[in-house]
């Protein structure tokens, strides 16, 4: 039975029938992301937990993302690392790692405008920190908006 179009804002992901242990390459991605993009040095407990993570859900906001959900809930999670990388098709993506304390809860892969789908894990060696000036434009734009705001 067809129920009609999905409501706006619906997130498409795949809850795995049988959760699986994190793959070797996925674990390497997490370690590289923490190496180049962690806000603070990761704790030994967090690093030791990577190989034991259980993938419970795959996908994020679309049918063709390789994002990984490790927890039953993302509530209370914060971003602990962020970086950029290249997929095999040379499209640039953003990698964002979420955790609750020393527990990794989610690896988010976000495409930049114009990135071709599907969004897949990046090439390990391509993962690098954000450029030093990545957010200067945003801050400069906000300053101009504030200066020009008549209220």
Coordinates of C-alpha atoms in Angstrom, one line a residue:
X1 CA 0.0 0.0 0.0
X2 CA 1.4 3.4 -1.0
X3 CA 1.1 6.1 1.6
X4 CA 1.9 9.0 -0.6
X5 CA 4.9 11.3 -0.5
X6 CA 7.1 11.5 2.5
X7 CA 6.5 14.5 4.8
X8 CA 9.0 17.3 4.4
X9 CA 12.0 16.9 6.7
X10 CA 11.8 13.1 6.8
X11 CA 15.2 11.6 7.4
X12 CA 15.9 8.4 5.4
X13 CA 18.2 6.0 7.0
X14 CA 18.5 2.2 7.4
X15 CA 18.1 0.7 10.9
X16 CA 20.1 -2.5 10.5
X17 CA 18.1 -5.6 11.2
X18 CA 21.3 -7.0 12.8
X19 CA 23.6 -4.3 14.1
X20 CA 27.2 -5.0 13.0
X21 CA 30.7 -4.3 14.3
X22 CA 32.5 -1.3 12.8
X23 CA 34.5 -2.2 9.7
X24 CA 38.3 -1.9 9.6
X25 CA 38.3 1.0 7.1
X26 CA 35.5 2.8 9.0
X27 CA 37.6 2.6 12.2
X28 CA 40.6 4.0 10.3
X29 CA 38.5 6.9 9.1
X30 CA 37.5 7.7 12.7
X31 CA 41.1 7.6 13.9
X32 CA 42.2 9.8 11.1
X33 CA 39.4 12.2 11.8
X34 CA 40.4 12.4 15.4
X35 CA 44.0 12.9 14.5
X36 CA 43.5 15.9 12.2
X37 CA 40.2 17.4 13.3
X38 CA 39.6 16.8 17.1
X39 CA 38.7 19.9 19.1
X40 CA 40.6 18.5 22.0
X41 CA 42.9 15.5 22.3
X42 CA 40.7 12.3 22.5
X43 CA 40.9 10.3 25.7
X44 CA 42.5 6.9 25.8
X45 CA 39.1 5.4 26.6
X46 CA 37.5 6.9 23.5
X47 CA 40.4 5.8 21.3
X48 CA 40.3 2.3 22.7
X49 CA 36.5 2.0 22.1
X50 CA 36.7 2.6 18.3
X51 CA 37.3 -1.0 17.2
X52 CA 34.4 -2.1 19.5
X53 CA 31.8 0.3 18.1
X54 CA 28.5 -1.3 16.9
X55 CA 26.9 0.2 13.8
X56 CA 23.1 0.4 14.5
X57 CA 22.0 2.5 11.6
X58 CA 23.4 3.6 8.2
X59 CA 22.5 6.6 6.1
X60 CA 21.7 10.2 6.9
X61 CA 19.1 12.5 5.4
X62 CA 19.2 10.7 2.1
X63 CA 19.2 7.2 0.6
X64 CA 22.8 7.4 -0.5
X65 CA 25.0 8.4 2.5
X66 CA 27.5 6.3 4.3
X67 CA 27.0 8.1 7.7
X68 CA 27.1 5.8 10.6
X69 CA 25.0 5.8 13.8
X70 CA 26.6 4.0 16.8
X71 CA 24.1 4.8 19.5
X72 CA 20.4 4.3 20.2
X73 CA 20.1 8.0 20.6
X74 CA 22.1 11.1 19.6
X75 CA 20.5 13.2 22.3
X76 CA 23.2 15.0 24.4
X77 CA 25.9 14.4 21.9
X78 CA 28.4 17.1 20.9
X79 CA 30.7 17.5 18.0
X80 CA 34.2 16.4 18.9
X81 CA 36.0 16.4 15.5
X82 CA 35.5 17.8 12.1
X83 CA 37.5 17.7 8.8
X84 CA 37.2 17.5 5.1
X85 CA 38.0 14.7 2.7
X86 CA 37.7 13.6 -0.9
X87 CA 35.6 10.7 -2.1
X88 CA 36.8 8.4 -4.9
X89 CA 35.0 10.7 -7.5
X90 CA 37.1 13.7 -6.2
X91 CA 34.0 15.3 -4.6
X92 CA 34.8 17.1 -1.3
X93 CA 32.8 16.1 1.8
X94 CA 32.7 17.2 5.4
X95 CA 33.2 14.6 8.2
X96 CA 31.7 15.4 11.6
X97 CA 32.2 13.1 14.6
X98 CA 29.7 13.3 17.5
X99 CA 30.1 11.8 21.0
X100 CA 28.5 11.8 24.4
X101 CA 31.4 12.0 26.9
X102 CA 33.8 9.2 25.9
X103 CA 31.2 7.4 23.8
X104 CA 31.2 8.0 20.0
X105 CA 27.6 8.2 18.8
X106 CA 27.7 9.2 15.2
X107 CA 29.8 9.8 12.1
X108 CA 28.2 12.3 9.8
X109 CA 29.2 12.7 6.2
X110 CA 27.9 15.9 4.6
X111 CA 28.3 16.9 1.0
X112 CA 29.3 20.3 -0.2
X113 CA 27.1 22.1 -2.8
X114 CA 27.4 20.3 -6.1
X115 CA 28.8 17.0 -4.7
X116 CA 27.6 14.1 -6.7
X117 CA 25.7 11.4 -5.0
X118 CA 26.1 8.8 -3.5
X119 CA 28.0 10.2 -0.5
X120 CA 30.6 7.5 0.4
X121 CA 33.5 7.2 2.9
X122 CA 36.4 9.4 1.8
X123 CA 39.8 8.3 0.8
X124 CA 41.7 7.9 4.1
X125 CA 44.7 9.9 3.0
X126 CA 42.6 12.8 1.8
X127 CA 41.1 13.6 5.2
X128 CA 42.6 16.9 6.4
X129 CA 41.8 19.7 8.8
X130 CA 39.6 22.6 7.7
X131 CA 41.7 25.4 6.1
X132 CA 42.8 28.0 8.7
X133 CA 40.5 30.6 7.1
X134 CA 37.5 28.3 6.6
X135 CA 35.3 30.3 8.9
X136 CA 36.7 33.9 8.4
X137 CA 34.2 34.7 5.7
X138 CA 31.2 33.8 7.9
X139 CA 32.5 35.9 10.7
X140 CA 33.2 38.8 8.4
X141 CA 29.8 38.5 6.9
X142 CA 28.2 38.5 10.4
X143 CA 30.1 41.6 11.4
X144 CA 28.9 43.4 8.2
X145 CA 25.3 42.4 8.8
X146 CA 25.5 43.6 12.4
X147 CA 27.1 46.9 11.3
X148 CA 24.4 47.5 8.7
X149 CA 21.4 46.4 10.9
X150 CA 19.3 49.5 11.6
X151 CA 17.7 48.1 14.8

